[in-house]
Coordinates of C-alpha atoms in Angstrom, one line a residue:
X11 CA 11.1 -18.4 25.3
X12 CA 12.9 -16.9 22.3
X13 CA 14.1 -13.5 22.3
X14 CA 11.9 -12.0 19.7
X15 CA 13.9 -9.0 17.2
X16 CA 12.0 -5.9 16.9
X17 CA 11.5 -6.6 13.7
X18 CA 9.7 -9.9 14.1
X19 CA 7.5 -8.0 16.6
X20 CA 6.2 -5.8 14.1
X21 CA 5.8 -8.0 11.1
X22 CA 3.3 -10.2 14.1
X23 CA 1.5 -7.2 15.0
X24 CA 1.1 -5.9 11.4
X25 CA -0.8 -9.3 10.9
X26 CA -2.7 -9.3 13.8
X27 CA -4.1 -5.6 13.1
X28 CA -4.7 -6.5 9.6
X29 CA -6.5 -9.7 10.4
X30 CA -8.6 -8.4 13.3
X31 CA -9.9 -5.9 11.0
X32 CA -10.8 -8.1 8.4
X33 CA -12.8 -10.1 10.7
X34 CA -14.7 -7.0 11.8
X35 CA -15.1 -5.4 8.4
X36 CA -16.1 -7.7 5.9
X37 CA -15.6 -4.5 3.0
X38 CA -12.1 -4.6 3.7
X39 CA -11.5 -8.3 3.8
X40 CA -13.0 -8.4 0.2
X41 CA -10.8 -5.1 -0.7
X42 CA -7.5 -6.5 0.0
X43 CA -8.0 -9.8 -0.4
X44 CA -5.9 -12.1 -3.4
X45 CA -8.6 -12.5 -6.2
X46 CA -7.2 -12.7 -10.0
X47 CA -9.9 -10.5 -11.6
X48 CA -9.5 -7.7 -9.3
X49 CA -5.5 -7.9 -9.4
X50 CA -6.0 -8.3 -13.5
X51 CA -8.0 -5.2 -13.5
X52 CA -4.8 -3.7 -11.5
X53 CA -5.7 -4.0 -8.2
X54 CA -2.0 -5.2 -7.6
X55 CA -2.4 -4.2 -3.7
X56 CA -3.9 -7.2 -3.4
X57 CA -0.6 -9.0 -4.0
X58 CA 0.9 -7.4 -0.7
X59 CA -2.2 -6.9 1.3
X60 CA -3.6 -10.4 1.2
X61 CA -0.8 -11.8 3.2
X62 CA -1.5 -10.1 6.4
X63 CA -5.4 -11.1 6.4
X64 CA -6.5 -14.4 7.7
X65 CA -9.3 -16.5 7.7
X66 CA -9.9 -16.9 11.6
X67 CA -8.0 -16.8 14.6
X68 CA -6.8 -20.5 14.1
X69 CA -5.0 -19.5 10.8
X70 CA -3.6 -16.8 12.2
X71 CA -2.5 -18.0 15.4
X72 CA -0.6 -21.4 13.4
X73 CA 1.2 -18.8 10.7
X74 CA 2.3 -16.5 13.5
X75 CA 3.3 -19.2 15.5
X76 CA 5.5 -20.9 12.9
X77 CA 7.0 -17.4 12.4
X78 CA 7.6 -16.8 16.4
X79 CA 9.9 -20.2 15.9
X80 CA 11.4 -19.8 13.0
X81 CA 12.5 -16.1 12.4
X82 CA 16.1 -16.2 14.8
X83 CA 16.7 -18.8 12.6
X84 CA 16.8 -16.3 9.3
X85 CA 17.7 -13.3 11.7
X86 CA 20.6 -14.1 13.3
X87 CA 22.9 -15.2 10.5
X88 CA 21.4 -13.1 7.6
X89 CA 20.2 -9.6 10.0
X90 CA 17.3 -7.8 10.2
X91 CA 16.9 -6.2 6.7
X92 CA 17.8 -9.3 4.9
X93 CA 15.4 -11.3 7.1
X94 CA 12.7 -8.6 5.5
X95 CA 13.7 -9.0 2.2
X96 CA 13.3 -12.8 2.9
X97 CA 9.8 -12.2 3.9
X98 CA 8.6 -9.8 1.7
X99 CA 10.1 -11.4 -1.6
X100 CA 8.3 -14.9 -0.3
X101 CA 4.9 -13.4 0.0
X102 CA 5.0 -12.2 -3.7
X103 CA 6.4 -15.3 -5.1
X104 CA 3.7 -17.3 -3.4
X105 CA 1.2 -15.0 -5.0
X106 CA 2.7 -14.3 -8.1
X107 CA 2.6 -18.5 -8.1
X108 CA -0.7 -18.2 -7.3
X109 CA -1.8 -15.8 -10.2
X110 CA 0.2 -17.3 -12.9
X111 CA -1.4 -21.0 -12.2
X112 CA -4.8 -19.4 -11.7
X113 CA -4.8 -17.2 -14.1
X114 CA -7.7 -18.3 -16.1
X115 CA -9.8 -18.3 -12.7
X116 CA -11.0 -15.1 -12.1
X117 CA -13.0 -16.3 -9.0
X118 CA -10.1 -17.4 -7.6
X119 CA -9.5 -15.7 -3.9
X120 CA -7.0 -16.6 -0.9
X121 CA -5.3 -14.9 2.2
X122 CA -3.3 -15.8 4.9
X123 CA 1.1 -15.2 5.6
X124 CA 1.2 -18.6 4.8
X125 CA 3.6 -18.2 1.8
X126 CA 5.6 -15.4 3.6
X127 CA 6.1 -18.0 6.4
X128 CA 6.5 -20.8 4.3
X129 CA 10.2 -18.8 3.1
X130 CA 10.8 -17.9 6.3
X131 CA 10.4 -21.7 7.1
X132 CA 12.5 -23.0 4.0
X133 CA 15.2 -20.1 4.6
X134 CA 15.6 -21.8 8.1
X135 CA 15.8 -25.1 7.3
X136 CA 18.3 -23.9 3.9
X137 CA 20.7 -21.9 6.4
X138 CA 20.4 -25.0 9.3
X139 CA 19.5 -28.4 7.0
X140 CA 20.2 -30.4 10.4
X141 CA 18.0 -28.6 12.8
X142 CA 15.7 -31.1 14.6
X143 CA 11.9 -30.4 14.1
X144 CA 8.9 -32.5 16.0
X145 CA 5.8 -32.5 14.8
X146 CA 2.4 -33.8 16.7
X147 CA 2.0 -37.4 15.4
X148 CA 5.8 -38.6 14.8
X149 CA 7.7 -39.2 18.6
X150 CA 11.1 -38.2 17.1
X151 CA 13.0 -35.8 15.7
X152 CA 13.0 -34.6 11.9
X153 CA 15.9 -33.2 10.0
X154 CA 14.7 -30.3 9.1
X155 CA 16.2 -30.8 5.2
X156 CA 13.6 -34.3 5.5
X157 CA 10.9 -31.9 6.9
X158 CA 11.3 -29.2 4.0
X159 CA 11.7 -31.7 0.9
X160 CA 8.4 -33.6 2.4
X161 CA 6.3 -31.0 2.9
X162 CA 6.7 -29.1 -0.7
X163 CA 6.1 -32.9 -2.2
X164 CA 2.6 -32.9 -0.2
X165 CA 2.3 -29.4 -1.4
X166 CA 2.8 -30.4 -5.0
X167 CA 0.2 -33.6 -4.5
X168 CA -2.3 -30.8 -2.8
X169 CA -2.0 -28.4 -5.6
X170 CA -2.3 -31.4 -8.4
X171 CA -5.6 -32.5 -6.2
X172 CA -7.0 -29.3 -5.0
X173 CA -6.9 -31.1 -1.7
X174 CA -8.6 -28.9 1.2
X175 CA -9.1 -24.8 1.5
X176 CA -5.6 -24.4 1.4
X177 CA -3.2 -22.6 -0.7
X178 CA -0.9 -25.1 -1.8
X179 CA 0.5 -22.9 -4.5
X180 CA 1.4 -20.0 -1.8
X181 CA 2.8 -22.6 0.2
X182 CA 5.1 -23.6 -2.8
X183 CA 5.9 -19.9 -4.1
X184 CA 6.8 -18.9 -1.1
X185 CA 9.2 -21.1 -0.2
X186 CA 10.9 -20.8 -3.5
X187 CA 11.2 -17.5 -2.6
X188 CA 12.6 -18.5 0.9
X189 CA 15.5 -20.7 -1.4
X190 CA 16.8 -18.5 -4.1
X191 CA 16.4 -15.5 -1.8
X192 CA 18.6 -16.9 0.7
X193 CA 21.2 -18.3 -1.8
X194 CA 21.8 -15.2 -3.3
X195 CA 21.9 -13.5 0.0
X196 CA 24.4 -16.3 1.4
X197 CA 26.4 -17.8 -2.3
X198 CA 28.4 -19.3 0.5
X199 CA 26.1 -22.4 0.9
X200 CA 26.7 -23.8 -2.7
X201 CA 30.2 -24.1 -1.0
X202 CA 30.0 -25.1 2.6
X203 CA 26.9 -27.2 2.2
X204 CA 26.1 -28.1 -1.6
X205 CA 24.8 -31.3 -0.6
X206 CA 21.7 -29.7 1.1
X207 CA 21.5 -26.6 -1.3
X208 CA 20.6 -29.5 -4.1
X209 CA 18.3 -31.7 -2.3
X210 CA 16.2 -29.0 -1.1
X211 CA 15.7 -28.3 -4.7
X212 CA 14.2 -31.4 -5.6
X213 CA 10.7 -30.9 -5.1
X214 CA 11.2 -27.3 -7.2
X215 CA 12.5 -29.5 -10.0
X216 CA 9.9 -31.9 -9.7
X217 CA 7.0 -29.3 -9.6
X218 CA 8.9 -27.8 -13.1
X219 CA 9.3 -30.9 -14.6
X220 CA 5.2 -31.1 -13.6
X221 CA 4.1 -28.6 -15.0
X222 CA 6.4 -28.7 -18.1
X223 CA 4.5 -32.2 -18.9
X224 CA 1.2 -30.8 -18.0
X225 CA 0.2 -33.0 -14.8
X226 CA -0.8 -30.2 -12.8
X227 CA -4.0 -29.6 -14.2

């Protein structure tokens, strides 16, 4: 079992009040909630608020979850306040990723610490590119750099098909967040492990280059 910080404690707790209430009280689920025409008519709350609310208990079990694992990773060599900053700065790049490609959508609504995560995730696998990862259907071990670069492709092809419920954008944002976050925090790595630094950027090129051309939409 890992030895959780305090800090991680909190940020897990923070999301499991949030959420509970939101499943109880449906008025404030739809007040804090992501939704471009209320954050266009400056509700910019929503752009902090939304990532502590969840859909169910699934959604919020899987982000915490993926937090409980991966936080010591972002903790221990970065510290406590950094490891914050991480988190916080990931949350509002997945939903400022969110609002700029949805823009014209005022309908548009999502919640969930999935992009949050998602830096926490790619800070992780940018600070230990080597770490081994398993996942349910595959009966060996994953780089973690393999892990990263493959799931921002599939988050590309989900935001380019609208596959599923999800927010692939979030996803995306945050873990750009997660990246340049990181690398300013720790310059170090465009020394000690360039090689990694660069692939991981690949699928943030790609998604550029994508959107650039216009094959997003």
């Amino acid at each position: 079992m890992l030895n959780l910080s305090l800090v991680t404690v909190v940020i897990i707790a923070a999301n499991v009040i949030a959420s509970f209430k939101g499943f109880e009280d449906r008025l404030f689920f739809e007040r804090y909630k992501f939704n471009v025409g209320s954050i266009k008519r400056n509700e910019h709350i929503r752009m902090f608020s939304s990532g502590f609310l969840h859909a169910d208990t699934t959604h919020l079990l899987f982000n915490m979850l993926t937090l409980y694992f991966f936080a010591n990773a972002v903790i221990v060599p970065l510290g406590n306040f950094n490891f914050i900053m991480i988190y916080v700065a990931s949350l509002l790049f997945g939903n400022l990723l969110s609002l700029y490609l949805h823009k014209d959508e005022y309908w548009y609504s999502a919640i969930g610490a999935s992009g949050a995560v998602t830096g926490i995730l790619y800070s992780a696998i940018l600070l230990q590119p080597n770490m081994s990862l398993y996942m349910f259907f595959i009966p060996i071990p994953i780089p973690g750099y393999v892990f990263g670069i493959g799931y921002l492709l599939y988050s590309i092809y989900g935001m380019k098909n609208r596959i599923g419920n999800i927010g692939h954008d979030a996803h995306f944002g945050g873990a750009i967040g997660g990246y340049v976050i990181t690398l300013l925090l720790k310059p170090s790595l465009f020394e000690t492990d360039l090689f990694h630094v660069g692939l991981l950027a690949i699928p943030i090129i790609i998604l550029f280059v994508m959107y650039k051309m216009g094959k997003l939409s």
